[in-house]
Coordinates of C-alpha atoms and ligand atoms in Angstrom, one line a residue:
X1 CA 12.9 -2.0 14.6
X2 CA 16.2 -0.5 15.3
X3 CA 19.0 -0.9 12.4
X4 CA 17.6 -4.1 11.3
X5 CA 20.1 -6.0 8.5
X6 CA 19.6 -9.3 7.1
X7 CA 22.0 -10.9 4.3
X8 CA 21.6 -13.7 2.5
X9 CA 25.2 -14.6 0.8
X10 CA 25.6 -11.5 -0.9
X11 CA 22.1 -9.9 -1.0
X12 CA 21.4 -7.5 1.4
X13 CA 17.7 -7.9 1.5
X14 CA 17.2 -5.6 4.4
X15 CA 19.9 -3.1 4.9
X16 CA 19.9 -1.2 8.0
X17 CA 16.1 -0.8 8.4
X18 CA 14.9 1.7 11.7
X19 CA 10.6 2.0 11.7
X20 CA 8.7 2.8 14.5
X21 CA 5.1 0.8 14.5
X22 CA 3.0 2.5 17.1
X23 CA 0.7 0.3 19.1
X24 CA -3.1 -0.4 17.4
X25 CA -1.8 0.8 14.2
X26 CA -2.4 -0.5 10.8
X27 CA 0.8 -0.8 9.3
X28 CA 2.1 -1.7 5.9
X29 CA 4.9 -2.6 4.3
X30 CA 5.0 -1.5 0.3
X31 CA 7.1 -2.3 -2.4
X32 CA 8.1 -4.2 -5.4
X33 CA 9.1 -7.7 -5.4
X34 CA 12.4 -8.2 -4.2
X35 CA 12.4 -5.2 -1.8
X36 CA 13.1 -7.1 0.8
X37 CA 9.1 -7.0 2.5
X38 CA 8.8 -10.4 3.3
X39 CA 12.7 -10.6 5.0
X40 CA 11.6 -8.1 7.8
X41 CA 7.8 -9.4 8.1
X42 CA 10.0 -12.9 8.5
X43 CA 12.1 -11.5 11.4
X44 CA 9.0 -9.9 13.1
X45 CA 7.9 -13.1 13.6
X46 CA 10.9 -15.1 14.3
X47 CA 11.1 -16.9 11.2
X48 CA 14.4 -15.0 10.1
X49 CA 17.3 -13.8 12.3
X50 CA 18.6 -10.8 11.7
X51 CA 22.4 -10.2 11.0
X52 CA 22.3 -6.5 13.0
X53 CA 19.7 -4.9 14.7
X54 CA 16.9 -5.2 17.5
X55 CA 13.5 -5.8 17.6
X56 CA 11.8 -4.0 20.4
X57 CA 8.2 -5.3 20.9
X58 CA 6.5 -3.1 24.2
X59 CA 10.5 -2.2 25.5
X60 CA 11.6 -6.0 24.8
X61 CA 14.1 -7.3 22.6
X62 CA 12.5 -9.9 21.0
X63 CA 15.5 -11.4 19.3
X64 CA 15.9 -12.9 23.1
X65 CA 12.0 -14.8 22.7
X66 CA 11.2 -17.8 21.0
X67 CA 9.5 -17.4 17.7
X68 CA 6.5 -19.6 19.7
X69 CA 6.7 -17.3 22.5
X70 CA 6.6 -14.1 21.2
X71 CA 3.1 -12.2 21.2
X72 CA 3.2 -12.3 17.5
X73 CA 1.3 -14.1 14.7
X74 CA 1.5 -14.6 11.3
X75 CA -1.1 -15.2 9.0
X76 CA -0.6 -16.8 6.2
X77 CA -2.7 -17.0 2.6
X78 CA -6.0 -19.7 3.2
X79 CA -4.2 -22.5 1.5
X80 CA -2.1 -23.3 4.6
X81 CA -5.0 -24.3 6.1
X82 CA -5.4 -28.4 7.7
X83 CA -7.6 -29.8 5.3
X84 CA -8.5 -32.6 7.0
X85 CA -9.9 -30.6 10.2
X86 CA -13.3 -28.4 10.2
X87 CA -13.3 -24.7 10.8
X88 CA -13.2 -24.9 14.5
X89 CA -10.7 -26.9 14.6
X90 CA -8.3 -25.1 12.6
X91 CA -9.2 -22.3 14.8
X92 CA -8.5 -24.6 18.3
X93 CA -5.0 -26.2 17.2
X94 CA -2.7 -23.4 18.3
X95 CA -4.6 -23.0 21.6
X96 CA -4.8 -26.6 22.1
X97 CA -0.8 -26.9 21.0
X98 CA -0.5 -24.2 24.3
X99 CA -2.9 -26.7 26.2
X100 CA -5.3 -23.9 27.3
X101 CA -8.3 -26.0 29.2
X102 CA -11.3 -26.9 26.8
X103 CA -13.9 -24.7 27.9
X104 CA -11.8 -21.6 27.5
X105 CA -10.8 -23.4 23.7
X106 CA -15.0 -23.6 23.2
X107 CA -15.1 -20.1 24.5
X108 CA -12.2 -18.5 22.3
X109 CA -13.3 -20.5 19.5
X110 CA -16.9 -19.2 19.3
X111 CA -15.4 -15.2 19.7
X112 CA -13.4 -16.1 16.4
X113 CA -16.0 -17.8 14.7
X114 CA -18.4 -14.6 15.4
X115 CA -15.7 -11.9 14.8
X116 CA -15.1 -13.3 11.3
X117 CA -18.9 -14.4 10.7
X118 CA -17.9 -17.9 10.2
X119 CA -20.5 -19.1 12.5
X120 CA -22.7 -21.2 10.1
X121 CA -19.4 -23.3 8.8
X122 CA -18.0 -23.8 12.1
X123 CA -17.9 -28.1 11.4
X124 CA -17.4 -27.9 7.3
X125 CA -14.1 -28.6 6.2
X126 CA -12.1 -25.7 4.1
X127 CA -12.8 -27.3 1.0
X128 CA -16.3 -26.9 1.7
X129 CA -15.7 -23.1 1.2
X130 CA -15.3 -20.1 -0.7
X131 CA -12.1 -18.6 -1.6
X132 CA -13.3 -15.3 1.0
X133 CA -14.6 -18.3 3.9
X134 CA -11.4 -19.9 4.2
X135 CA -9.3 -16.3 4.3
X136 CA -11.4 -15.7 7.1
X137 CA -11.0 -18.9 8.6
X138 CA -7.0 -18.2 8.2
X139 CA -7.4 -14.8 10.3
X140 CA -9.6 -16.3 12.6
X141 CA -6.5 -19.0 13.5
X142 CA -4.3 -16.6 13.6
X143 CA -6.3 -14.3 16.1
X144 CA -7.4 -17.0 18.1
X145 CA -4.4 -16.5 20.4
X146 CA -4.8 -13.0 21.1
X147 CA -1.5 -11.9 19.5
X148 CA -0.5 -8.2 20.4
X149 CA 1.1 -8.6 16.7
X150 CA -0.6 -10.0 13.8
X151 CA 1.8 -10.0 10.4
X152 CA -0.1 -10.3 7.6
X153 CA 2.2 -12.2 3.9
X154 CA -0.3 -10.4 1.1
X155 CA -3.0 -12.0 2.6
X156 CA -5.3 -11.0 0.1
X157 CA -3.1 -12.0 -3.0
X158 CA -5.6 -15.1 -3.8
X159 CA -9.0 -13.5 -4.1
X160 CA -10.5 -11.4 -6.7
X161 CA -10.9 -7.5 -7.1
X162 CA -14.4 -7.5 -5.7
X163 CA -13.6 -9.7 -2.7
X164 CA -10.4 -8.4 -2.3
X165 CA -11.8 -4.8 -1.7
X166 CA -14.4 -6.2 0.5
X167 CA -11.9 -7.9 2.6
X168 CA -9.5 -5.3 2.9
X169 CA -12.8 -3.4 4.9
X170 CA -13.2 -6.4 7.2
X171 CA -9.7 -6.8 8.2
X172 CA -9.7 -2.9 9.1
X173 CA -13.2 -3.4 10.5
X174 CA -11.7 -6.3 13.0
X175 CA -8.2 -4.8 13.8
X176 CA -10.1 -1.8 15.1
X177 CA -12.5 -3.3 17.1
X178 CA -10.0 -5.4 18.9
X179 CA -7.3 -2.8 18.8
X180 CA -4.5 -4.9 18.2
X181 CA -1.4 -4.1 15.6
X182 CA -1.4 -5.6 12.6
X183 CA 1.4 -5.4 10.2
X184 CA 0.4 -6.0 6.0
X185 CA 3.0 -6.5 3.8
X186 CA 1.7 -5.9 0.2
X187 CA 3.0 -4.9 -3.8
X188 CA -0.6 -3.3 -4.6
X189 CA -0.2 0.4 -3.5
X190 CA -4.2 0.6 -3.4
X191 CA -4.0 -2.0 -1.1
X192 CA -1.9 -0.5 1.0
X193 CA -3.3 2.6 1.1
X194 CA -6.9 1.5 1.8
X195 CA -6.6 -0.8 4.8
X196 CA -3.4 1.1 6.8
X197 CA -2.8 3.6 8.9
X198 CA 0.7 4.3 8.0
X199 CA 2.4 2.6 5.6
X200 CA 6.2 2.5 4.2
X201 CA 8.1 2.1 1.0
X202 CA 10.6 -0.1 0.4
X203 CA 13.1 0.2 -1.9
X204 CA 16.0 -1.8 -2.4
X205 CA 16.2 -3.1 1.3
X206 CA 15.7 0.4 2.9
X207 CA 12.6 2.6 3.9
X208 CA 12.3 5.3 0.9
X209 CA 9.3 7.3 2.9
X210 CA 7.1 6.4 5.9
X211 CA 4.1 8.5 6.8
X212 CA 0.3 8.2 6.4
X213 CA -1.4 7.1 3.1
X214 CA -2.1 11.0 2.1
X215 CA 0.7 12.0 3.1
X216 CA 2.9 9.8 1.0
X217 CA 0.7 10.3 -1.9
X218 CA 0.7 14.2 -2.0
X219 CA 3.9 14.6 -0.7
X220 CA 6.3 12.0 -1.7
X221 CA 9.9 12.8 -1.3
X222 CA 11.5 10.6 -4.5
X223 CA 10.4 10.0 -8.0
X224 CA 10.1 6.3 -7.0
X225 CA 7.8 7.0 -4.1
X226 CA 5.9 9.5 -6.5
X227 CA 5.7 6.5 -9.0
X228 CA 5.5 3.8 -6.7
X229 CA 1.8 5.1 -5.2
X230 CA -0.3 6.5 -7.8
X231 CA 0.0 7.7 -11.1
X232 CA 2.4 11.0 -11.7
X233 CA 4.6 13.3 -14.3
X234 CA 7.4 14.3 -13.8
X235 CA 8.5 17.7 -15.1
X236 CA 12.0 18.7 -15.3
X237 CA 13.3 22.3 -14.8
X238 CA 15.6 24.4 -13.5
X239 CA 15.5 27.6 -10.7
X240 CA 15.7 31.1 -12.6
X241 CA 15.8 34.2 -10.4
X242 CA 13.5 34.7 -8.2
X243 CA 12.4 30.9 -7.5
X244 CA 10.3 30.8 -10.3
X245 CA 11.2 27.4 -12.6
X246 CA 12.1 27.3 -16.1
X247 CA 10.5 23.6 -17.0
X248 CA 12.2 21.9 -20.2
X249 CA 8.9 21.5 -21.5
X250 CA 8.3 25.4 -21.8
X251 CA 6.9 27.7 -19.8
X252 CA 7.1 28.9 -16.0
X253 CA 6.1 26.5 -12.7
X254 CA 5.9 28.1 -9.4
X255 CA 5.9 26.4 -6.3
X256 CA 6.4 27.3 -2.9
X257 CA 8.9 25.0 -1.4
X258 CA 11.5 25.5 -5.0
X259 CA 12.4 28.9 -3.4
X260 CA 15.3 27.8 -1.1
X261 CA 17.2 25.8 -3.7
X262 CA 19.7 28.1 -5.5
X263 CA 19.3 29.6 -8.7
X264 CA 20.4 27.1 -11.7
X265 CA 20.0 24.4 -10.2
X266 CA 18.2 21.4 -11.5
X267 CA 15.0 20.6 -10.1
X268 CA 11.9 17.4 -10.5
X269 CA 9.1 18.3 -9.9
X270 CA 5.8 16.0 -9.4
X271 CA 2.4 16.6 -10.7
X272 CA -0.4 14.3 -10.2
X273 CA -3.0 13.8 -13.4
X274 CA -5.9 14.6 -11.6
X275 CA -4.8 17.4 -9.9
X276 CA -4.5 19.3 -13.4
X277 CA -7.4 20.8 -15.5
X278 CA -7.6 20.6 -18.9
X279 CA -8.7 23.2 -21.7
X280 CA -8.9 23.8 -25.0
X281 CA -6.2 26.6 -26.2
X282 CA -8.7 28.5 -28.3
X283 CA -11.4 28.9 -25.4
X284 CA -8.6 29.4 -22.7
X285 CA -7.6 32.5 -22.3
X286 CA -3.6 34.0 -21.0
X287 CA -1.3 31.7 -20.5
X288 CA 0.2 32.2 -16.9
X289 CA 2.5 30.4 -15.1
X290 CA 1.8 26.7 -14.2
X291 CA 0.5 26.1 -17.4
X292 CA 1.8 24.1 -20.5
X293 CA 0.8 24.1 -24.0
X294 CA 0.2 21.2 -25.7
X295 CA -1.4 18.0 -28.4
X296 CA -3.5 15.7 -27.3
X297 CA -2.0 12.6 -28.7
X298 CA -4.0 9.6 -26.9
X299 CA -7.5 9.3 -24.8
X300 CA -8.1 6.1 -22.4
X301 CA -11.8 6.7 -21.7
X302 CA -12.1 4.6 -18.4
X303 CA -16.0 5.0 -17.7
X304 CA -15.9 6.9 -14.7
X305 CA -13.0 9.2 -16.4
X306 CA -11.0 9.4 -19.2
X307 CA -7.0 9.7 -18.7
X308 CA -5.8 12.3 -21.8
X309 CA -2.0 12.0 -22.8
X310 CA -1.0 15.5 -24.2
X311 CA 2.4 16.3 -25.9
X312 CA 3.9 19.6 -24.5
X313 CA 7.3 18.7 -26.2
X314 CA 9.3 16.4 -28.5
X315 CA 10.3 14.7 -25.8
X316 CA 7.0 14.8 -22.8
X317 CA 4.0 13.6 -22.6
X318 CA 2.2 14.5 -19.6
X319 CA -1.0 12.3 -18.5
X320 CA -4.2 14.2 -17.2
X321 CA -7.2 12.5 -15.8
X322 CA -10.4 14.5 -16.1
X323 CA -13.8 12.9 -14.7
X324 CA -16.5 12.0 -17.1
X325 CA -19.2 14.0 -15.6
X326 CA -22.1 15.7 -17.5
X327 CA -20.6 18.8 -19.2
X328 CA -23.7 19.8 -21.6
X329 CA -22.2 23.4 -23.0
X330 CA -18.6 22.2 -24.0
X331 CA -17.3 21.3 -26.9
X332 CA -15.8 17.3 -26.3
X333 CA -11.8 17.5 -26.2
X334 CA -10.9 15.1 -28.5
X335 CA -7.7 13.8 -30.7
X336 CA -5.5 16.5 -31.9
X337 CA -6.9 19.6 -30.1
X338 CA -4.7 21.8 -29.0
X339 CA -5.0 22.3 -24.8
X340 CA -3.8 24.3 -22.2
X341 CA -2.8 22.4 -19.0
X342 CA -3.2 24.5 -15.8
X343 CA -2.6 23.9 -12.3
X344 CA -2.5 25.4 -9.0
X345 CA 1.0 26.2 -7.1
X346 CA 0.0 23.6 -4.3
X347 CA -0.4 20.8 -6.8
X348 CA 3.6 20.6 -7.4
X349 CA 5.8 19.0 -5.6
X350 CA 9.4 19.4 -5.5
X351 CA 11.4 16.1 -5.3
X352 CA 14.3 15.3 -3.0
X353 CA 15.8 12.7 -5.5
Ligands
ATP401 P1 8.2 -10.6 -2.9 O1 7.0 -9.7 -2.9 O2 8.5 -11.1 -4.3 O3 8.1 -11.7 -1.9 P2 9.8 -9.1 -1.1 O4 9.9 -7.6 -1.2 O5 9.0 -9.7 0.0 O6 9.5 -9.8 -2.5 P3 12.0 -10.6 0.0 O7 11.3 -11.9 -0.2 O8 12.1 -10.1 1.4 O9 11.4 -9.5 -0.9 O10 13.5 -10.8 -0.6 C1 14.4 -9.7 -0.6 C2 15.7 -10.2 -1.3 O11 16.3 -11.3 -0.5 C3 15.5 -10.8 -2.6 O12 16.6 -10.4 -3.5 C4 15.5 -12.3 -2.4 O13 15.9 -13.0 -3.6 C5 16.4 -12.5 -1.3 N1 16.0 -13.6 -0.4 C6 14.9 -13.7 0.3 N2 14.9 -14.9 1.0 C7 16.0 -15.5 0.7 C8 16.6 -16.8 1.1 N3 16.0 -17.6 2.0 N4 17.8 -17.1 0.5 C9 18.4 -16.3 -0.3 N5 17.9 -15.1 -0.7 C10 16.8 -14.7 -0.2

């Protein structure tokens, strides 16, 4: 996608757009409603045309293809499937719409119904299936013309946590084995980050950050990103002599990229709950640099971990996550205690905006 823009009236719901999708990738598309996700996903396929811009698929512009033509497919969420055909033969309309000869149709039909293990309910109608069934039924159309593109509208928006997460495996699970490119577009950041290979943020019609799931979650450039994928605080400082930084909070961060911005200036800086250890003051020792004194005002005890919210000024809380693992010699932190919050250099990250 080249400089892709797409108005409607006076909304620019994608404004001047350039990603690279690499072939056999798992791509997705990330961001809030109203980002503008769904507008490019829309002129992947064909369905929208864009204002400015080109749409190279494999060298070719596609804007110059038919939707029908192009080697791209969308699939869409279960409910548009024909309720009045069985499985197969929502699986054979698009190849018998291309009039591919019937024995191939058989023979494509069966790869589908065994790639998406949909085998036993090849002649039961979708409302003779579970939520899950039919979402496989809808990839299996979809696939069944060997697309080089599949798009994917939050596919998985219908089903429930459990099924959703075991989905989200299957669909990775079949793009790799045929190697094709499938592009997700998603508002559920876990979502995201589970099923793609790269994935990018929208904001406001433009890409905010592109890079690999870890990537973007350890090093995000903007405090939307930051917030946008995970959970994060965000400390506010300033760059004394030296590099060190003065947060507002109290006390001294250090961080290795903070050094080449001038002294004074103001700085945000990330920090990711878990990435934080938590202590009580009294059994803690010196307070160094990144550290921060503080209250704990609030515990969310989650099972697997609690998430602590500790003042460390009139004005910031900062949230820690700390696993709930055995810890037989320690005194519980609990309401009230006073804590030191400590972190490693590494675990900052300083923001571009
Ligand atoms: P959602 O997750 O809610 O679908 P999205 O990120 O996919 O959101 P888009 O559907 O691409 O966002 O919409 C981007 C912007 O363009 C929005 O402001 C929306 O109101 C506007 N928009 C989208 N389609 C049309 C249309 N056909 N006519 C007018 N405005 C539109």
């Amino acid at each position: 996608m080249v400089d892709l823009v797409k108005r409607f009236g006076d909304t620019v719901a994608v404004d001047h757009v350039s990603l690279d999708i690499y072939g056999g990738e798992f791509f997705a598309l990330l961001g809030p409603s109203g980002c503008g996700k769904t507008t490019l996903l829309r002129m992947l396929a064909g369905f929208e045309t864009p204002d400015a811009g080109q749409i190279l698929l494999g060298g070719e512009d596609l804007s110059r293809i038919a939707p029908y033509e192009r080697p791209v497919n969308m699939m869409f969420q279960s409910y548009a499937l024909f309720p009045h055909m069985t499985v197969e033969q929502n699986i054979a309309f698009g190849l018998q719409m291309e009039k591919m000869p019937r024995p191939r149709i058989r023979e494509r039909v069966e790869e589908m119904l065994a790639l998406t293990r949909l085998e036993k309910f090849a002649r039961r109608r979708p409302d003779q299936l579970s939520g899950g069934q039919r979402q496989r039924v809808a990839l299996a159309r979809a696939l069944a013309k060997k697309p080089k593109l599949l798009l994917l509208d939050e596919p998985l928006g219908a089903l429930d946590r459990k099924l959703r997460e075991a989905t989200q495996f299957e669909l990775v699970n079949i793009q790799e084995s045929l190697g094709l490119t499938f592009v997700i577009v998603t508002h559920d950041q876990e979502e995201a980050m589970t099923v793609s290979t790269r994935l990018a943020v929208m904001r406001d019609g433009k890409v905010a950050q592109v890079g690999e799931p870890q990537e973007v979650y350890e090093a995000p450039s903007s405090r939307y990103v930051a917030d946008f994928i995970g959970d994060v605080n965000i400390l506010a400082g300033r760059v004394g002599e030296g590099g060190a930084i003065e947060l507002e909070a109290g006390g001294t961060a250090r961080c290795a990229s903070a050094t080449t911005r001038r002294a004074g200036s103001a700085v945000a800086l990330a920090l990711r709950p878990e990435k934080m250890s938590l202590a009580l003051v009294e059994e803690s020792g010196e307070r160094g640099d990144n550290t921060l004194i503080g209250r704990v005002e609030d515990i969310a005890y989650l099972g697997d971990m609690s998430i602590y919210h500790v003042r460390v000024a009139p004005d910031t809380r900062i949230k820690v996550a700390r696993t709930n693992r055995f810890r037989a010699a320690e005194r519980e932190i609990t309401w009230d205690d006073e804590v030191k919050l400590a972190w490693d250099a590494s675990a900052l990250v300083l923001l571009q905006d």
